[in-house]
PDB file of C-alpha atoms and ligand atoms in Angstrom:
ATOM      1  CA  UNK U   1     160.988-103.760 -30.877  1.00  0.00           C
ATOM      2  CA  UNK U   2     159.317-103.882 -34.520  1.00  0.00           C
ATOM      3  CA  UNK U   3     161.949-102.868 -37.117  1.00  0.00           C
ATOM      4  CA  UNK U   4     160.006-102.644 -40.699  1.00  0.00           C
ATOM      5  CA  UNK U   5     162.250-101.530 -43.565  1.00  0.00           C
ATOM      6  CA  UNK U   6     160.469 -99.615 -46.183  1.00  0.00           C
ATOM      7  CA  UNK U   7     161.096 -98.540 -49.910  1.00  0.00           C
ATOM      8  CA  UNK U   8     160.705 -95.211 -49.519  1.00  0.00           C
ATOM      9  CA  UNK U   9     159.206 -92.107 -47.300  1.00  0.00           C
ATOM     10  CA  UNK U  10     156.190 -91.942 -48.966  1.00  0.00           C
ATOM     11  CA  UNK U  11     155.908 -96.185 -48.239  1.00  0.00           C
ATOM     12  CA  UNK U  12     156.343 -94.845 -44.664  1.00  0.00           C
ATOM     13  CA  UNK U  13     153.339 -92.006 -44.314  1.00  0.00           C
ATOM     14  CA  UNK U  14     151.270 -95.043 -45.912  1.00  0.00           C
ATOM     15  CA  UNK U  15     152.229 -97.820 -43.485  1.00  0.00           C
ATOM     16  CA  UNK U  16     152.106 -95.776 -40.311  1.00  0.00           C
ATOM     17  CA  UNK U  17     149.170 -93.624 -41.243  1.00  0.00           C
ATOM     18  CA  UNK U  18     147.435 -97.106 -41.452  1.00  0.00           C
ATOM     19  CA  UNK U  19     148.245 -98.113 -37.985  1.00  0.00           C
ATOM     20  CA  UNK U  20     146.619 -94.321 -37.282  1.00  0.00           C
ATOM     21  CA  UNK U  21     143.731 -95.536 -38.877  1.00  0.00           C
ATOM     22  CA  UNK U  22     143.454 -98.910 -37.503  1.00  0.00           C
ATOM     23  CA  UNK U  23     143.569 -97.506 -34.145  1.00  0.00           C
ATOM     24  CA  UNK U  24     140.747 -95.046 -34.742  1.00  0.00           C
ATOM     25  CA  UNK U  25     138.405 -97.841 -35.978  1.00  0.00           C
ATOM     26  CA  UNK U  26     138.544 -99.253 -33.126  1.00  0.00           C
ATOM     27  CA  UNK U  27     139.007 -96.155 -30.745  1.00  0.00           C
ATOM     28  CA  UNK U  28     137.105 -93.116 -31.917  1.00  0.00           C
ATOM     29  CA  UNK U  29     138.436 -91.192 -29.563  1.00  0.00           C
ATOM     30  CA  UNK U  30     141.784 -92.041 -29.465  1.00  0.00           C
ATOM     31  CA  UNK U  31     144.653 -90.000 -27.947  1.00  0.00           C
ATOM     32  CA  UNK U  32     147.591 -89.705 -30.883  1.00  0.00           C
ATOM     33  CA  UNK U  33     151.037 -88.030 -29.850  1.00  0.00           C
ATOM     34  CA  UNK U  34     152.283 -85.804 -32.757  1.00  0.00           C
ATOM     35  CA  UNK U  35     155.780 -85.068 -33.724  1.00  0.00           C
ATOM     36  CA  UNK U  36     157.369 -82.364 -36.120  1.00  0.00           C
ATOM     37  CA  UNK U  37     159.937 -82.402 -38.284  1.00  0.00           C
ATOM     38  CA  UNK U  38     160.125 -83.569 -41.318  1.00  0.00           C
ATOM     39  CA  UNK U  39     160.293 -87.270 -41.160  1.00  0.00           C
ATOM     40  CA  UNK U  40     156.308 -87.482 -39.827  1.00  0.00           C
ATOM     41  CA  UNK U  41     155.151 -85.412 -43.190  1.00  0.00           C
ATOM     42  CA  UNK U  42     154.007 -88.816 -45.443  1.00  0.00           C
ATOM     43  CA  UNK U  43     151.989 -89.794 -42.465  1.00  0.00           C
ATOM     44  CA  UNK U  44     150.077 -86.595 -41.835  1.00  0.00           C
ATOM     45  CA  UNK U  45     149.901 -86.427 -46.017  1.00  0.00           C
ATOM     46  CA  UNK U  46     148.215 -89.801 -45.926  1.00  0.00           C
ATOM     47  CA  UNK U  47     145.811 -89.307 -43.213  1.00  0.00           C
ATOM     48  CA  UNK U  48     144.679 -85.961 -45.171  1.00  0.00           C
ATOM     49  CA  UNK U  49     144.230 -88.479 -48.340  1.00  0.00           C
ATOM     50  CA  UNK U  50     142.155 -90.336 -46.258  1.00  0.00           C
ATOM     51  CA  UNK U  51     140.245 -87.933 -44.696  1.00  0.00           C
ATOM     52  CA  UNK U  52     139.596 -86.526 -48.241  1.00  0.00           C
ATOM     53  CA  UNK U  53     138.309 -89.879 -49.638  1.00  0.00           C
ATOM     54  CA  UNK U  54     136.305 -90.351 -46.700  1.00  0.00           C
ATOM     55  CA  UNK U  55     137.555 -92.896 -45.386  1.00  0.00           C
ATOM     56  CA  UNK U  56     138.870 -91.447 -42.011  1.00  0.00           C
ATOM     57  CA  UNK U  57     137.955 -89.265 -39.607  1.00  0.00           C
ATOM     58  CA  UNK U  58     139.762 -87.909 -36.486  1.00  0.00           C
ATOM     59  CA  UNK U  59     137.073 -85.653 -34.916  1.00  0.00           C
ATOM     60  CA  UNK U  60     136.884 -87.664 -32.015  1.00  0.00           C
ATOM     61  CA  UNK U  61     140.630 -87.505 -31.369  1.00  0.00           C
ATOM     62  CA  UNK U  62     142.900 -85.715 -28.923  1.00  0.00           C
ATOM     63  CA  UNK U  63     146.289 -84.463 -29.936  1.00  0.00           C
ATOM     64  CA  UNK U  64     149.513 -83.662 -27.651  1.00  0.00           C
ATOM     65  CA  UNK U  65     152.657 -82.198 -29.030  1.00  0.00           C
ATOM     66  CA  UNK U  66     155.652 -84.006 -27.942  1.00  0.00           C
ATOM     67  CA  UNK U  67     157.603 -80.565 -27.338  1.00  0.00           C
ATOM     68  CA  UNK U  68     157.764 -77.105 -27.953  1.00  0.00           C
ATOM     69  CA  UNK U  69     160.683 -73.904 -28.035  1.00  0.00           C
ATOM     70  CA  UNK U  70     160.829 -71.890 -25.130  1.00  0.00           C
ATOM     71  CA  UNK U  71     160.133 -68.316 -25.630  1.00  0.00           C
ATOM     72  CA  UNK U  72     157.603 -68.228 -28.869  1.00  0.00           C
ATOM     73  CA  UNK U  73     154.379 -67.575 -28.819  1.00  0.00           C
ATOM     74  CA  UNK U  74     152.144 -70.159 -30.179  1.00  0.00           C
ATOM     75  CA  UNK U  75     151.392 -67.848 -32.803  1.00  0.00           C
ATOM     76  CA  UNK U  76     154.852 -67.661 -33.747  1.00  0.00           C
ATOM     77  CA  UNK U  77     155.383 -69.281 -37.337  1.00  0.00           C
ATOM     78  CA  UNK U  78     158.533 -71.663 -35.985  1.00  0.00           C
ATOM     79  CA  UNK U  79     156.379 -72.904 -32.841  1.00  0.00           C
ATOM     80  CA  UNK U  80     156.088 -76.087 -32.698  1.00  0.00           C
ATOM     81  CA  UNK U  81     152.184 -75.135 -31.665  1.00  0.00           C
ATOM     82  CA  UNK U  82     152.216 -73.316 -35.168  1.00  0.00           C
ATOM     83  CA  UNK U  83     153.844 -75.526 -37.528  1.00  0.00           C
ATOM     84  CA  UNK U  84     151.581 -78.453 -36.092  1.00  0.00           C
ATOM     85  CA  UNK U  85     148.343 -76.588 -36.465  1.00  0.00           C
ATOM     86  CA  UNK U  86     149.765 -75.492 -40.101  1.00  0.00           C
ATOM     87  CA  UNK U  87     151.036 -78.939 -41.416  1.00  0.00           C
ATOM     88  CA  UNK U  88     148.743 -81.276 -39.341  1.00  0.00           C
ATOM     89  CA  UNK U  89     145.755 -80.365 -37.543  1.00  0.00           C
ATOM     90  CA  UNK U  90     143.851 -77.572 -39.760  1.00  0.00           C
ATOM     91  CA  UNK U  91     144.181 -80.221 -42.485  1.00  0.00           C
ATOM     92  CA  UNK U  92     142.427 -82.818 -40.326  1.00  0.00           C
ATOM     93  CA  UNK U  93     139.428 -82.752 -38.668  1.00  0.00           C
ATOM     94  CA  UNK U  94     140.885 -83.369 -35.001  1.00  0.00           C
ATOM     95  CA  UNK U  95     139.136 -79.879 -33.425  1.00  0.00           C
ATOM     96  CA  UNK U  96     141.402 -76.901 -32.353  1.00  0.00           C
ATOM     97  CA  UNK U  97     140.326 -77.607 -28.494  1.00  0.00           C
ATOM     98  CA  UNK U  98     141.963 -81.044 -28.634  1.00  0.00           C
ATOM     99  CA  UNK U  99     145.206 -79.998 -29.041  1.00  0.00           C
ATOM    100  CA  UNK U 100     147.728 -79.781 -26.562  1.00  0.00           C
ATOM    101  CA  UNK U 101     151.311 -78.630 -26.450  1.00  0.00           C
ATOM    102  CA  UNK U 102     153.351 -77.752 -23.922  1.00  0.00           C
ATOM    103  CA  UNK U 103     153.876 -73.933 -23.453  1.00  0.00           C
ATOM    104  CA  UNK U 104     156.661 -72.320 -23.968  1.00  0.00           C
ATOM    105  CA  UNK U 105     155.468 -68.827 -23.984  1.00  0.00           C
ATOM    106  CA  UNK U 106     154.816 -69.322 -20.569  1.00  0.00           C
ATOM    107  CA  UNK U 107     156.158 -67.277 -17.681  1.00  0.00           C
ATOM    108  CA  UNK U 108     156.381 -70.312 -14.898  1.00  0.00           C
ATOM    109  CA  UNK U 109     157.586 -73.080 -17.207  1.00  0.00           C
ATOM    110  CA  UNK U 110     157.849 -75.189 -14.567  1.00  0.00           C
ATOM    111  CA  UNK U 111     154.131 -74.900 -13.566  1.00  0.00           C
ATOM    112  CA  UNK U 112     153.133 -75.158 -17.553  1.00  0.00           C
ATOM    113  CA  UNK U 113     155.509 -78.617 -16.920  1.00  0.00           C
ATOM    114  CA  UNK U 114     153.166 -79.567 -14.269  1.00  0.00           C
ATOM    115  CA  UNK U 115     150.193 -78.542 -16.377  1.00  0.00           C
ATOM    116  CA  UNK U 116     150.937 -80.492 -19.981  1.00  0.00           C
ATOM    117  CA  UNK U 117     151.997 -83.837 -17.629  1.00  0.00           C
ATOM    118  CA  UNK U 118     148.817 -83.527 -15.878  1.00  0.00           C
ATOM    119  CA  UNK U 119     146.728 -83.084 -18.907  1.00  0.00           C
ATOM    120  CA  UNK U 120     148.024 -85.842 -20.332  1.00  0.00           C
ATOM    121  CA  UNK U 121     147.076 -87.785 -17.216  1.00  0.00           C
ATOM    122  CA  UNK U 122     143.608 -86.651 -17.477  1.00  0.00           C
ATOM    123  CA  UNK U 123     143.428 -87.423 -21.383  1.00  0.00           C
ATOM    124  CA  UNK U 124     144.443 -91.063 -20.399  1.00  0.00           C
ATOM    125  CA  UNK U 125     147.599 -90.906 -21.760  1.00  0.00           C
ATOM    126  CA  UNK U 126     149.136 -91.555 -25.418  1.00  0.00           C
ATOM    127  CA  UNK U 127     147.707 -94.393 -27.481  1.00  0.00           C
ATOM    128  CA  UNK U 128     150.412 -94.159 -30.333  1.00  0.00           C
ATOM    129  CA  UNK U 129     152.876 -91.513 -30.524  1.00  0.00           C
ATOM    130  CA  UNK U 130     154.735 -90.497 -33.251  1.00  0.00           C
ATOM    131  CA  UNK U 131     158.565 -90.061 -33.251  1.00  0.00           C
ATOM    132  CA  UNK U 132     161.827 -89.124 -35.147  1.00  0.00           C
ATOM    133  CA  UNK U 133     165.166 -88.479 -34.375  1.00  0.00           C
ATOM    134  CA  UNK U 134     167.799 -86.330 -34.406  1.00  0.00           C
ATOM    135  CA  UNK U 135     171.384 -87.115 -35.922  1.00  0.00           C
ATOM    136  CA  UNK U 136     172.570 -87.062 -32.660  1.00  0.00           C
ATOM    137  CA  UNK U 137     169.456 -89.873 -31.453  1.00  0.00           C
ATOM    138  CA  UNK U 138     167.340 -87.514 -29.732  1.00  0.00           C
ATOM    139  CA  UNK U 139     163.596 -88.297 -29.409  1.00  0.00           C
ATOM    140  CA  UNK U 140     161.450 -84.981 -28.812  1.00  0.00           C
ATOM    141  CA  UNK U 141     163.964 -82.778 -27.405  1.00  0.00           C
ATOM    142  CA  UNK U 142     165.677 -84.826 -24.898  1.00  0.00           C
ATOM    143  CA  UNK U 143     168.816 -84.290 -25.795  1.00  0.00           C
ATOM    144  CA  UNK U 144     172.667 -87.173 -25.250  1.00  0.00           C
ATOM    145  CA  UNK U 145     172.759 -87.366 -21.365  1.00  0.00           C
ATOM    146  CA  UNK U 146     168.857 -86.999 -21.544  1.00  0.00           C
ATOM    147  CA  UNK U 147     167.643 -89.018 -17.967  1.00  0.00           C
ATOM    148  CA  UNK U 148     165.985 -91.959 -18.862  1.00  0.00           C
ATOM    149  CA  UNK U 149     163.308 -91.870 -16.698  1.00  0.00           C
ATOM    150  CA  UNK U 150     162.595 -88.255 -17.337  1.00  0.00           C
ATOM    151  CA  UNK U 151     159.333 -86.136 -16.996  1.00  0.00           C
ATOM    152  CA  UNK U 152     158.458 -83.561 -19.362  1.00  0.00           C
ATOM    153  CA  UNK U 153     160.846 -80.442 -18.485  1.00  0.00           C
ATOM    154  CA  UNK U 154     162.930 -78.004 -19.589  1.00  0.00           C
ATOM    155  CA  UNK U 155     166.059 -78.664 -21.998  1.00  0.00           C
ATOM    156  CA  UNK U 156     168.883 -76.761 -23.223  1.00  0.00           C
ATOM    157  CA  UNK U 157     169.694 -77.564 -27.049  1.00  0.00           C
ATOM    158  CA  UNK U 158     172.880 -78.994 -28.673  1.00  0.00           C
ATOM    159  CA  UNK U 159     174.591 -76.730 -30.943  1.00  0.00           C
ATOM    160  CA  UNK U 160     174.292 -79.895 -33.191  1.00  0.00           C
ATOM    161  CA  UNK U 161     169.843 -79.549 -32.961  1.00  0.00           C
ATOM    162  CA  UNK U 162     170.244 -75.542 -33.096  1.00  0.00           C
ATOM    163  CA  UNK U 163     172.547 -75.864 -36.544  1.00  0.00           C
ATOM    164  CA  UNK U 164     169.937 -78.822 -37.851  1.00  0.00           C
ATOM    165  CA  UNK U 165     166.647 -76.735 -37.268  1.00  0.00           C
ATOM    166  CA  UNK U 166     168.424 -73.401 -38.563  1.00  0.00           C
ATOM    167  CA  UNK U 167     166.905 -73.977 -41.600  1.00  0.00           C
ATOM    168  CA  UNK U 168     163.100 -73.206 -40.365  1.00  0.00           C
ATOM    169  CA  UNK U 169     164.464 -69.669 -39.215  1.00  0.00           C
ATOM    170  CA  UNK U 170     165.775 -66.931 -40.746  1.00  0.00           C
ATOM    171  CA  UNK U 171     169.398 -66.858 -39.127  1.00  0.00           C
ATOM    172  CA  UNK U 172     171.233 -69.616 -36.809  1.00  0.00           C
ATOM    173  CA  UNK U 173     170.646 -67.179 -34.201  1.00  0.00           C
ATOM    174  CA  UNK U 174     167.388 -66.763 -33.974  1.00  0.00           C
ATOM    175  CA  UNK U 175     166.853 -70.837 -32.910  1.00  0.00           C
ATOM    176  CA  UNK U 176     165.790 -70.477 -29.407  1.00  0.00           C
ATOM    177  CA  UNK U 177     168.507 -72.327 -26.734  1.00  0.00           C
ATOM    178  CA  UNK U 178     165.617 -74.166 -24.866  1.00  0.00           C
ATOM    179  CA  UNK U 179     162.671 -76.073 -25.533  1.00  0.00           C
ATOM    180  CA  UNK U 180     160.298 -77.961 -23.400  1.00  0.00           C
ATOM    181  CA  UNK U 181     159.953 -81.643 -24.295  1.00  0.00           C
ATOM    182  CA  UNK U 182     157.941 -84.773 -23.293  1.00  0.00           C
ATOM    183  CA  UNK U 183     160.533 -86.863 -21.170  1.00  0.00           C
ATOM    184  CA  UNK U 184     161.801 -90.177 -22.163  1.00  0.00           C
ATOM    185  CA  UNK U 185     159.929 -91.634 -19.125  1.00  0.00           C
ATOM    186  CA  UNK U 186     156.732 -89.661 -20.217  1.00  0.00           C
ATOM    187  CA  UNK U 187     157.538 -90.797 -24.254  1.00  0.00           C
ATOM    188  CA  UNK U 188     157.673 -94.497 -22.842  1.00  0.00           C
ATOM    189  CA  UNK U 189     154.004 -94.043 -20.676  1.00  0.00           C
ATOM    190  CA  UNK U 190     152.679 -94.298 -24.333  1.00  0.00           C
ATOM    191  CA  UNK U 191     150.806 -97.050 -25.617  1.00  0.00           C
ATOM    192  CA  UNK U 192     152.625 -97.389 -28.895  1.00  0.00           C
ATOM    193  CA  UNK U 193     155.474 -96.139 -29.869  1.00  0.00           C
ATOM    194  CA  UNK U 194     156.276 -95.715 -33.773  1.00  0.00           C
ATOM    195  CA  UNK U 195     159.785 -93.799 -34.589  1.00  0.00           C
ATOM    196  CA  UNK U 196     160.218 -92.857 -38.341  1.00  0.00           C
ATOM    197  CA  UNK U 197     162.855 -92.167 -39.858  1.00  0.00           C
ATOM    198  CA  UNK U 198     164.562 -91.672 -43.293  1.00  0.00           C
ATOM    199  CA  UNK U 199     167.625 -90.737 -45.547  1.00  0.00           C
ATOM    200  CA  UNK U 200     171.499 -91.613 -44.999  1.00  0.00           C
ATOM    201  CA  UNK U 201     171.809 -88.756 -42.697  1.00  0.00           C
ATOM    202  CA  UNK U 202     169.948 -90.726 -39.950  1.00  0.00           C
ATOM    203  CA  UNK U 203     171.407 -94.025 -40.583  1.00  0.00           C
ATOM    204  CA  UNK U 204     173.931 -94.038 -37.779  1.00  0.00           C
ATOM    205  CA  UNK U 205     171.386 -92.755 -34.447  1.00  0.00           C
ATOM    206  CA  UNK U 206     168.856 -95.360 -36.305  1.00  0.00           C
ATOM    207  CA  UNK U 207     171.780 -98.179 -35.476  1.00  0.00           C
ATOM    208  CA  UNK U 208     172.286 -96.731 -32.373  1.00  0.00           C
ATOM    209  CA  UNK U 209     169.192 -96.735 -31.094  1.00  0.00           C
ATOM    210  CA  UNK U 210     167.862-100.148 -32.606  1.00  0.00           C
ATOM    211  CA  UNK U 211     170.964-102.380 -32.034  1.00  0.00           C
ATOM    212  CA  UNK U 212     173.347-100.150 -30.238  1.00  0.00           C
ATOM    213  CA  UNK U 213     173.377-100.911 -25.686  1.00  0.00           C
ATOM    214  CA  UNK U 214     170.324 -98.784 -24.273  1.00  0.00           C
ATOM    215  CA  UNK U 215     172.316 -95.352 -23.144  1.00  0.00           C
ATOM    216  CA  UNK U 216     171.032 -91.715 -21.870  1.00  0.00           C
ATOM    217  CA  UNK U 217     173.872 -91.005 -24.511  1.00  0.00           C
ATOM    218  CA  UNK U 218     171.412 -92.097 -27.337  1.00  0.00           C
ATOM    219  CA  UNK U 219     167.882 -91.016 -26.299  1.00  0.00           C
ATOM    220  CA  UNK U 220     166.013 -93.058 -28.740  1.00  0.00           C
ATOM    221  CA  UNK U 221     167.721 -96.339 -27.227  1.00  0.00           C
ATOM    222  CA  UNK U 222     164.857 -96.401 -24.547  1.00  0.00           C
ATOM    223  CA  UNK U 223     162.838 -97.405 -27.018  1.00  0.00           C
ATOM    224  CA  UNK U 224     164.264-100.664 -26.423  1.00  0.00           C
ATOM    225  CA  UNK U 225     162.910-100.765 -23.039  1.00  0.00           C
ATOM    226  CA  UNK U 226     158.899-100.157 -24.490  1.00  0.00           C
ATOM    227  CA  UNK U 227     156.462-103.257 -24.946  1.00  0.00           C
ATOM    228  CA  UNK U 228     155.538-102.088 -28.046  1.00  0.00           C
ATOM    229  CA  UNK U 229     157.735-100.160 -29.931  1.00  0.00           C
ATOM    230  CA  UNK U 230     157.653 -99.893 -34.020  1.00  0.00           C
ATOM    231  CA  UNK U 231     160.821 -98.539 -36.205  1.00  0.00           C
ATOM    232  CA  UNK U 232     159.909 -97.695 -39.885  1.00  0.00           C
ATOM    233  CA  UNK U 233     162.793 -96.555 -41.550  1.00  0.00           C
ATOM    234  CA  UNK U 234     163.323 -96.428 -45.372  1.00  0.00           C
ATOM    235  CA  UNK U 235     166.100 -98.383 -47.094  1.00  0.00           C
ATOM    236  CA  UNK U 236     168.915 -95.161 -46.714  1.00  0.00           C
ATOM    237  CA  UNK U 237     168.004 -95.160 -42.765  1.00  0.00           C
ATOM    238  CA  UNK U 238     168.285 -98.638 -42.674  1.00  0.00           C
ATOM    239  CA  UNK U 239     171.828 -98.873 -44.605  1.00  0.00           C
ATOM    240  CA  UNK U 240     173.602 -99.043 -40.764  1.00  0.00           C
ATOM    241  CA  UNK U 241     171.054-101.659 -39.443  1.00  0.00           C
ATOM    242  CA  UNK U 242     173.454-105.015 -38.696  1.00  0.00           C
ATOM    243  CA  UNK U 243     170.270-107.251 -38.346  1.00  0.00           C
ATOM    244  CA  UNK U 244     168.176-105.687 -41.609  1.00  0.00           C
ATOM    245  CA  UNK U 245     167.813-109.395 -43.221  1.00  0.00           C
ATOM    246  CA  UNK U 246     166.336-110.308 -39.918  1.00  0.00           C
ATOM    247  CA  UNK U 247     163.724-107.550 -39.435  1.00  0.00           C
ATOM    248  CA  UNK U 248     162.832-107.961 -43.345  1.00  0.00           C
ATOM    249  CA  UNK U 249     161.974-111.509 -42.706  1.00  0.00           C
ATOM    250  CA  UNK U 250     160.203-111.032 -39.676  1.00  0.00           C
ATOM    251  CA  UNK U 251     158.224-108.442 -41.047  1.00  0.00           C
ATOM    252  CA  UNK U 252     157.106-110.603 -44.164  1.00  0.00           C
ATOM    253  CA  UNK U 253     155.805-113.175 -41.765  1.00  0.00           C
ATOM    254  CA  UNK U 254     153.637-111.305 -39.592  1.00  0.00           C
ATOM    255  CA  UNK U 255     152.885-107.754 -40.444  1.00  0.00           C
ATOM    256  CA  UNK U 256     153.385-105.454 -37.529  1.00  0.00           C
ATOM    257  CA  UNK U 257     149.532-103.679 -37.244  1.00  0.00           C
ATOM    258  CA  UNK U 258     148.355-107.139 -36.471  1.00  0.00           C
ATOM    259  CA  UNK U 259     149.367-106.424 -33.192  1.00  0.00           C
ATOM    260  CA  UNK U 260     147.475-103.199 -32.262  1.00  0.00           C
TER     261      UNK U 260
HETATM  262  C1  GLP J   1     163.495 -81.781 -33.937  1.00  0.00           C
HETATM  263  C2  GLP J   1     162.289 -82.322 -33.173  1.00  0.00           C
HETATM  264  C3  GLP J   1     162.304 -83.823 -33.109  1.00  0.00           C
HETATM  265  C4  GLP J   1     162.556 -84.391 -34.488  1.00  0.00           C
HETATM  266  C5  GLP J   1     163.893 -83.937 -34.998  1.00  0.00           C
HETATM  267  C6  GLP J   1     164.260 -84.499 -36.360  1.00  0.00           C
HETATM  268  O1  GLP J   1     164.593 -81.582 -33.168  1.00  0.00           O
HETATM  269  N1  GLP J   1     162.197 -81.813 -31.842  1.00  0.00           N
HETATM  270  O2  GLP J   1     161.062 -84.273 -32.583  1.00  0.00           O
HETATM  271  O3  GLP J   1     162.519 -85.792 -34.445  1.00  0.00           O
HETATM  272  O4  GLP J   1     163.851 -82.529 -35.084  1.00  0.00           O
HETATM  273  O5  GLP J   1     163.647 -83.758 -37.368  1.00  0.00           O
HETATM  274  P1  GLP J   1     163.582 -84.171 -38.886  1.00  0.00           P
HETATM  275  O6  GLP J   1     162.540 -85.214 -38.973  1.00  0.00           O
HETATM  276  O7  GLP J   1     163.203 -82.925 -39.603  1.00  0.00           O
HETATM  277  O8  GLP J   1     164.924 -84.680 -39.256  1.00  0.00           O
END
């Protein structure tokens, strides 16, 4: 696992939306797994600087949604399907048809399951997918206790995710109770994994999952068990991080996108 320690969240967007870029030089048609919340914002703000200078473009690219509510239409404002076309893809050039999300509008969920798994398949799977994490150290939706080896599925959410992603709805009660989510053994199928996160409030799942023992209690631990796995948190995220000399100095000697 890469650890790179950054000033700032706006440091972040730059360094991982470069790695987006690097990829798509050299693979036009990449695959890119894309995350909400609001940790991923810098990055999707710098790939729309780039695509505004010219100097990128995504319209060969496929998208997949990591995960997804259960019971709102994709039209719904609070979908994950909406926010992503809202904040993300409409401001890119990646073409409405290339995005994929799991459905959670839909009346066999475990067929739809079936159906996002096996377009994935068919895409070729993730070349870099985007993460964050939740206080708690979940990665998509997968939830403490989440199987490690899991497909993507159905989830029930922690009264500790409902109370954090109140604030996109109008009352606490109105956050659906389940979600369908990528699996941790579907997150780690991807090529490249990059988790992001920043501020204090993250600090202790970013220890956890970076230097604490790998544990379905802490989703984002299973990171640990990917080939290529980068962590770019910002200094506040990074406060908890035992090792942060180390990763500083590592990262000074060989930066991390020489790798992809
Ligand atoms: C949600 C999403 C996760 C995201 C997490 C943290 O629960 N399903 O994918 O990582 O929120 O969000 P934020 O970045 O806003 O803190």
């Amino acid at each position: 696992m890469e650890v790179v320690i950054v000033p700032d969240a706006h440091a972040m967007g730059a360094l991982v939306a470069g790695f987006i870029a690097q990829l798509v030089a050299k693979r036009p048609n990449a695959v890119l797994g894309l995350a909400t919340g609001s940790s991923p914002l810098p990055i999707y703000r710098d790939l729309e600087r780039q695509l505004q200078d010219g100097s990128l473009s995504l319209a060969g690219c496929k998208a997949f949604l990591l995960d997804e509510y259960v019971g709102l239409t994709a039209n719904h404002p609070q979908s994950y399907r909406a926010t992503i076309g809202r904040e993300v893809t409409e401001r890119l050039d990646i073409p409405p048809d290339a995005v994929v999300g799991p459905d959670g509008s839909a009346t066999d969920l475990l067929r739809a399951c079936e159906a996002y798994e096996n377009a994935l398949m068919a895409a070729g799977g993730i070349d870099i997918q985007l993460l964050g994490i939740g206080v708690n150290g979940h990665v998509g939706f997968n939830e403490p206790t989440s199987s490690l080896a899991s497909g993507t599925r159905v989830k029930t959410l922690s009264a500790q995710t409902r109370a954090d992603n109140a604030r996109f709805f109008e009352s606490a009660d109105e956050v659906p109770r389940h979600v369908m989510t990528q699996g941790i053994g579907t997150i780690l199928r991807a090529r490249h994994l990059v988790l992001v996160a920043t501020g204090e409030r993250k600090a202790t799942a970013v220890a956890a999952a970076v230097e604490g023992p790998l544990s379905a209690f802490v989703p984002a631990s299973a990171l640990q068990l990917h080939p290529h796995a980068t962590v770019v948190v910002d200094e506040t995220a990074a406060s908890q991080l035992q090792l942060a000399p180390y990763y500083r100095a590592t990262y000074n000697a060989k930066p991390p996108w020489q790798g992809l």
